[in-house]
Structures are given as structure tokens and as C-alpha cells.
Amino acid sequence: MPVVGICSGKGGVGKTTVSANLSAMLTYFGSVVVVDGDIALPNLHALFGFEPSITLLDVLTGNANVKDAIYRIKVGESSLDIVPSSQTSSDIKNLDSFVEVLNELGKVYDFVIVDVAAGLSKYAIVPMMGCEKIYIVLNPEETSIMDAQRVKKVVDSINADFEGVIINRYRGERWAVAMAEKRVGSVAGIIRDSKAIRKGWEKGYVVTAVKPEAKVSEEFYTLARRVAGENVHPRPYGKLRYILRL
């Protein structure tokens, strides 16, 4: 089943937040595993509130099997599997094995979500090459859109389908939606700026797993439907509606 990469042009746009919350919502549509592909700055496990003993790094260095690096958490009446990573200061010589790991997981799960490292280093490009579909996360800022353009050029050069951009921390900036569509590509999802998301980071939980009734969870559910293959399209709303729906 599809291996889906969640990418960004730079760090700090909320890519990991999107990866985690999207993965939790996708459990309504099938079996899901989310992989922390950010070996340089891994933090997916922190958002889910646990400290792993075996990680993706152990798998890539040949010290563990991928099955040993899978952790399961409860999401409503379903479950979500996580392959966390851990930081290393040394160069990983067998980084190409990342693609093999993704292929192996793709044979088992309905959805494999990869939280790809930000930017365009080899730690981002190699995992991207193992993905069949790619989404680019950006913020409603011109510089963030420009960064996304650079990532889109790389996506176009590899064997992956660009599925659209995900505008995160949206506060009604319709101009940013129009600019992103013109410069990067179609908008696959719009996720509001949310206090609930920030609180989740502080407390170590994923909002869509704990508070599915939240407005931001509704937007992640719409995105999950899109990723699952449904023909849904996000509708950009203005600042007044954003304020009224906080």
C-alpha cells in the first residue's frame, strides 16, 4: 500500500505535528504506521509521549530488525504503530536501506506515513525516494512558500507523485492559499493554528488521538480522507471565520 512522505522546505513549519495527527486520523481508514524519518532531529516519539529503546537508527545500522522498532499506541478504538528514530552525530553509511525498510512496511500496512527530515539534505532526499506519494507542509508565509517550491522541484525529479501542499497554522490568509497554488501546486489540506496543538506538544499527546471533537481534528480528518483516496477539497476561509471557529 502507499508510502506517503510528509516533507517541508525548512524546519519549524509543523511537519511532525501534521505527520502525527494525520496518522492518527488515518486509523479510521485502515492499518497505519508512521515513521520518524528525521534522523538529524527526531522528535516524533516526544509528541506521542514515550522514550524508545530501539529505533530506526538501530535498524539502519544493522543492529535491529524493523519489527523490533515498532511501538503501538491506542487511538480511540483503533491502534497506531510508530517507528521512532534517534539522533546520531556520525554519518550513516547504509542510508539507502531506508528505502528497503519502507518497502517492507508497505507490504504490511494500508498506510505508511514518513515524517521526512526538513530541507533538502541527503537525510531528506533518500527517504523521499522511498515514497510513492509526497505532500509538502508549509506555513502561510511567502518565505515558507518559496522553500516549498524548492522541495517541489526535487519531488518532480524523483519517482514520486506530488499530491499537494498542506497549509499549516492557517489563520484565514486566503492570499497564501492562492500563492501556494500558483507557485507550488494544489492545496490538499488546510490546518488551522490551534492552541490545542500547542498544548499537545507541551503535554506529550497527539490532539487527534485525544480530542477528536476539536475543530483542528476535523480538519485533519478531512485531510485523512483526501490521503485515503476520497475526492475532498479543502475550502479556504477568511479571518473572521477562523476567529469564530476557534
Short mmCIF file of C-alpha atoms in Angstrom, two decimals:
data_model
loop_
_atom_site.label_atom_id
_atom_site.label_comp_id
_atom_site.label_asym_id
_atom_site.label_seq_id
_atom_site.Cartn_x
_atom_site.Cartn_y
_atom_site.Cartn_z
CA MET A 1 0.00 0.00 0.00
CA PRO A 2 1.14 3.61 -0.47
CA VAL A 3 4.18 5.02 1.27
CA VAL A 4 3.39 8.69 1.86
CA GLY A 5 6.08 11.26 2.58
CA ILE A 6 5.33 14.42 4.58
CA CYS A 7 8.01 16.96 3.66
CA SER A 8 8.87 20.61 4.22
CA GLY A 9 11.33 23.15 2.91
CA LYS A 10 12.54 24.09 6.37
CA GLY A 11 12.09 23.11 9.98
CA GLY A 12 9.55 24.69 12.28
CA VAL A 13 6.51 24.63 9.99
CA GLY A 14 4.78 21.85 11.94
CA LYS A 15 5.63 18.92 9.67
CA THR A 16 5.92 16.43 12.53
CA THR A 17 2.66 17.70 14.02
CA VAL A 18 0.95 17.11 10.68
CA SER A 19 2.52 13.66 10.30
CA ALA A 20 1.42 12.53 13.76
CA ASN A 21 -2.12 13.89 13.66
CA LEU A 22 -2.73 12.75 10.10
CA SER A 23 -1.53 9.26 11.00
CA ALA A 24 -3.90 9.08 13.95
CA MET A 25 -6.86 10.06 11.76
CA LEU A 26 -5.89 7.57 9.05
CA THR A 27 -6.53 4.74 11.51
CA TYR A 28 -10.23 5.23 10.65
CA PHE A 29 -9.39 4.02 7.15
CA GLY A 30 -7.00 1.12 7.74
CA SER A 31 -3.78 -0.02 9.39
CA VAL A 32 -1.19 2.74 9.76
CA VAL A 33 2.47 3.05 10.69
CA VAL A 34 4.20 6.42 10.98
CA VAL A 35 7.99 6.51 10.58
CA ASP A 36 10.24 9.23 12.01
CA GLY A 37 12.50 9.84 9.03
CA ASP A 38 14.24 12.80 10.65
CA ILE A 39 17.46 11.17 11.81
CA ALA A 40 19.17 14.51 12.40
CA LEU A 41 16.46 15.91 14.71
CA PRO A 42 13.99 13.16 15.66
CA ASN A 43 11.09 14.14 17.90
CA LEU A 44 8.06 12.13 16.79
CA HIS A 45 8.31 9.94 19.89
CA ALA A 46 8.18 13.02 22.13
CA LEU A 47 4.87 14.09 20.62
CA PHE A 48 3.47 10.64 21.34
CA GLY A 49 4.85 10.81 24.88
CA PHE A 50 7.31 7.90 25.08
CA GLU A 51 11.04 7.20 25.03
CA PRO A 52 12.06 4.35 22.69
CA SER A 53 14.75 1.78 23.45
CA ILE A 54 15.11 0.52 19.86
CA THR A 55 14.78 2.94 16.95
CA LEU A 56 15.03 3.29 13.19
CA LEU A 57 18.69 4.17 13.62
CA ASP A 58 19.32 0.70 15.06
CA VAL A 59 17.61 -0.80 12.01
CA LEU A 60 19.60 1.28 9.51
CA THR A 61 22.90 0.40 11.20
CA GLY A 62 22.06 -3.31 11.14
CA ASN A 63 21.64 -3.69 14.90
CA ALA A 64 17.92 -4.46 14.91
CA ASN A 65 15.05 -5.69 12.78
CA VAL A 66 12.36 -3.19 11.82
CA LYS A 67 9.78 -5.28 13.70
CA ASP A 68 11.73 -4.62 16.90
CA ALA A 69 11.48 -0.85 16.37
CA ILE A 70 7.68 -0.72 16.10
CA TYR A 71 5.72 0.71 19.03
CA ARG A 72 1.92 0.55 19.25
CA ILE A 73 -0.38 3.12 20.84
CA LYS A 74 -4.14 3.22 21.25
CA VAL A 75 -6.11 5.68 19.11
CA GLY A 76 -9.79 5.55 20.02
CA GLU A 77 -10.92 2.03 19.21
CA SER A 78 -8.01 1.53 16.80
CA SER A 79 -4.24 1.44 17.14
CA LEU A 80 -1.36 3.28 15.50
CA ASP A 81 2.13 1.87 15.02
CA ILE A 82 5.18 4.12 15.29
CA VAL A 83 8.78 3.63 14.18
CA PRO A 84 10.71 6.30 16.10
CA SER A 85 14.23 7.44 15.36
CA SER A 86 17.16 8.61 17.44
CA GLN A 87 19.84 11.18 16.84
CA THR A 88 23.35 10.38 15.69
CA SER A 89 26.41 12.56 15.23
CA SER A 90 28.09 10.11 12.85
CA ASP A 91 27.39 9.62 9.16
CA ILE A 92 25.11 6.69 8.30
CA LYS A 93 26.81 4.74 5.54
CA ASN A 94 23.88 2.49 4.69
CA LEU A 95 21.21 5.18 4.38
CA ASP A 96 19.88 3.51 1.23
CA SER A 97 18.50 0.74 3.44
CA PHE A 98 15.86 3.29 4.47
CA VAL A 99 14.08 2.61 1.18
CA GLU A 100 14.16 -1.13 1.88
CA VAL A 101 12.60 -0.54 5.30
CA LEU A 102 9.78 1.49 3.75
CA ASN A 103 9.17 -1.18 1.12
CA GLU A 104 8.96 -3.82 3.85
CA LEU A 105 6.46 -1.78 5.85
CA GLY A 106 4.43 -1.07 2.73
CA LYS A 107 3.74 -4.79 2.36
CA VAL A 108 2.16 -4.95 5.82
CA TYR A 109 0.23 -1.70 6.36
CA ASP A 110 -2.54 0.08 4.48
CA PHE A 111 -0.74 3.39 5.01
CA VAL A 112 2.92 4.16 5.70
CA ILE A 113 3.44 7.79 6.69
CA VAL A 114 7.01 9.09 6.67
CA ASP A 115 7.90 12.22 8.62
CA VAL A 116 10.74 13.23 6.29
CA ALA A 117 13.58 15.44 7.53
CA ALA A 118 13.13 19.11 6.68
CA GLY A 119 15.12 20.65 3.85
CA LEU A 120 16.99 19.01 1.01
CA SER A 121 19.93 17.20 2.60
CA LYS A 122 20.56 13.53 1.82
CA TYR A 123 18.70 12.71 5.05
CA ALA A 124 15.59 14.14 3.38
CA ILE A 125 16.10 13.14 -0.25
CA VAL A 126 16.84 9.43 0.39
CA PRO A 127 13.61 8.86 2.38
CA MET A 128 11.71 10.85 -0.27
CA MET A 129 12.95 8.41 -2.89
CA GLY A 130 11.27 5.60 -0.95
CA CYS A 131 7.88 7.34 -1.04
CA GLU A 132 5.23 6.85 -3.70
CA LYS A 133 3.28 9.98 -2.78
CA ILE A 134 4.52 13.23 -1.29
CA TYR A 135 2.84 16.17 0.45
CA ILE A 136 4.68 19.39 1.31
CA VAL A 137 3.84 21.22 4.54
CA LEU A 138 4.16 24.99 4.60
CA ASN A 139 3.03 27.96 6.66
CA PRO A 140 1.02 30.88 5.22
CA GLU A 141 4.16 32.96 4.71
CA GLU A 142 5.89 33.92 1.47
CA THR A 143 9.29 32.55 2.58
CA SER A 144 7.72 29.22 3.52
CA ILE A 145 6.06 29.01 0.12
CA MET A 146 9.40 29.74 -1.56
CA ASP A 147 11.02 26.92 0.43
CA ALA A 148 8.21 24.60 -0.65
CA GLN A 149 8.92 25.48 -4.28
CA ARG A 150 12.46 24.14 -3.91
CA VAL A 151 11.20 20.87 -2.45
CA LYS A 152 8.64 20.55 -5.25
CA LYS A 153 11.45 20.73 -7.83
CA VAL A 154 13.16 17.76 -6.18
CA VAL A 155 9.90 15.83 -5.97
CA ASP A 156 9.43 16.37 -9.69
CA SER A 157 12.86 14.87 -10.35
CA ILE A 158 12.27 11.60 -8.48
CA ASN A 159 9.81 8.76 -8.99
CA ALA A 160 7.10 10.06 -6.66
CA ASP A 161 3.68 11.63 -7.14
CA PHE A 162 3.23 15.13 -5.76
CA GLU A 163 -0.15 15.12 -4.02
CA GLY A 164 -0.30 18.77 -2.97
CA VAL A 165 0.61 21.18 -0.20
CA ILE A 166 -0.70 21.22 3.35
CA ILE A 167 -1.04 24.73 4.73
CA ASN A 168 -0.42 24.54 8.47
CA ARG A 169 -1.09 27.21 11.14
CA TYR A 170 -3.68 28.86 8.95
CA ARG A 171 -5.46 31.95 10.28
CA GLY A 172 -7.55 32.93 7.31
CA GLU A 173 -4.76 34.04 4.94
CA ARG A 174 -6.53 33.39 1.66
CA TRP A 175 -3.73 35.15 -0.22
CA ALA A 176 -1.34 32.42 0.93
CA VAL A 177 -3.63 29.72 -0.43
CA ALA A 178 -3.70 31.43 -3.82
CA MET A 179 0.08 31.94 -3.82
CA ALA A 180 0.79 28.34 -2.81
CA GLU A 181 -1.49 27.02 -5.55
CA LYS A 182 0.18 29.23 -8.16
CA ARG A 183 3.80 28.63 -7.15
CA VAL A 184 3.80 25.09 -5.76
CA GLY A 185 0.65 23.16 -6.59
CA SER A 186 -2.83 22.20 -5.45
CA VAL A 187 -3.78 22.57 -1.79
CA ALA A 188 -4.53 19.18 -0.27
CA GLY A 189 -5.23 20.36 3.26
CA ILE A 190 -5.68 23.43 5.43
CA ILE A 191 -4.91 23.08 9.14
CA ARG A 192 -5.73 25.94 11.49
CA ASP A 193 -3.39 27.49 14.02
CA SER A 194 -4.56 25.82 17.22
CA LYS A 195 -3.96 26.20 20.93
CA ALA A 196 -4.94 22.55 21.30
CA ILE A 197 -1.99 21.53 19.09
CA ARG A 198 0.46 23.59 21.14
CA LYS A 199 -0.90 22.13 24.37
CA GLY A 200 -0.47 18.65 22.93
CA TRP A 201 3.23 19.32 22.36
CA GLU A 202 3.62 20.60 25.91
CA LYS A 203 1.81 17.63 27.46
CA GLY A 204 3.11 14.94 25.09
CA TYR A 205 -0.03 13.83 23.30
CA VAL A 206 -1.49 13.94 19.79
CA VAL A 207 -4.63 16.07 19.65
CA THR A 208 -6.50 13.98 17.08
CA ALA A 209 -6.00 10.89 19.24
CA VAL A 210 -7.11 12.56 22.48
CA LYS A 211 -9.57 15.23 21.32
CA PRO A 212 -11.18 14.07 18.05
CA GLU A 213 -14.02 16.57 18.58
CA ALA A 214 -11.69 19.61 18.32
CA LYS A 215 -12.03 21.86 15.26
CA VAL A 216 -8.44 21.17 14.25
CA SER A 217 -9.15 17.43 14.46
CA GLU A 218 -11.98 17.89 11.96
CA GLU A 219 -9.51 19.45 9.52
CA PHE A 220 -7.06 16.59 9.98
CA TYR A 221 -9.91 14.15 9.35
CA THR A 222 -10.69 15.93 6.07
CA LEU A 223 -7.01 15.65 5.14
CA ALA A 224 -7.01 11.95 6.06
CA ARG A 225 -9.99 11.38 3.78
CA ARG A 226 -8.02 13.00 0.96
CA VAL A 227 -4.96 10.84 1.64
CA ALA A 228 -7.20 7.76 1.79
CA GLY A 229 -8.35 8.49 -1.75
CA GLU A 230 -11.64 10.31 -1.25
CA ASN A 231 -12.44 13.23 -3.54
CA VAL A 232 -12.48 16.02 -0.95
CA HIS A 233 -11.12 19.53 -1.33
CA PRO A 234 -10.39 21.99 1.49
CA ARG A 235 -12.14 25.34 1.29
CA PRO A 236 -10.05 28.34 2.36
CA TYR A 237 -11.87 30.55 4.84
CA GLY A 238 -11.23 34.13 5.95
CA LYS A 239 -10.00 35.54 9.25
CA LEU A 240 -13.49 36.14 10.63
CA ARG A 241 -14.50 32.50 10.23
CA TYR A 242 -11.17 31.44 11.73
CA ILE A 243 -11.85 33.55 14.83
CA LEU A 244 -15.44 32.33 15.14
CA ARG A 245 -14.33 28.68 14.90
CA LEU A 246 -11.53 28.82 17.49
#
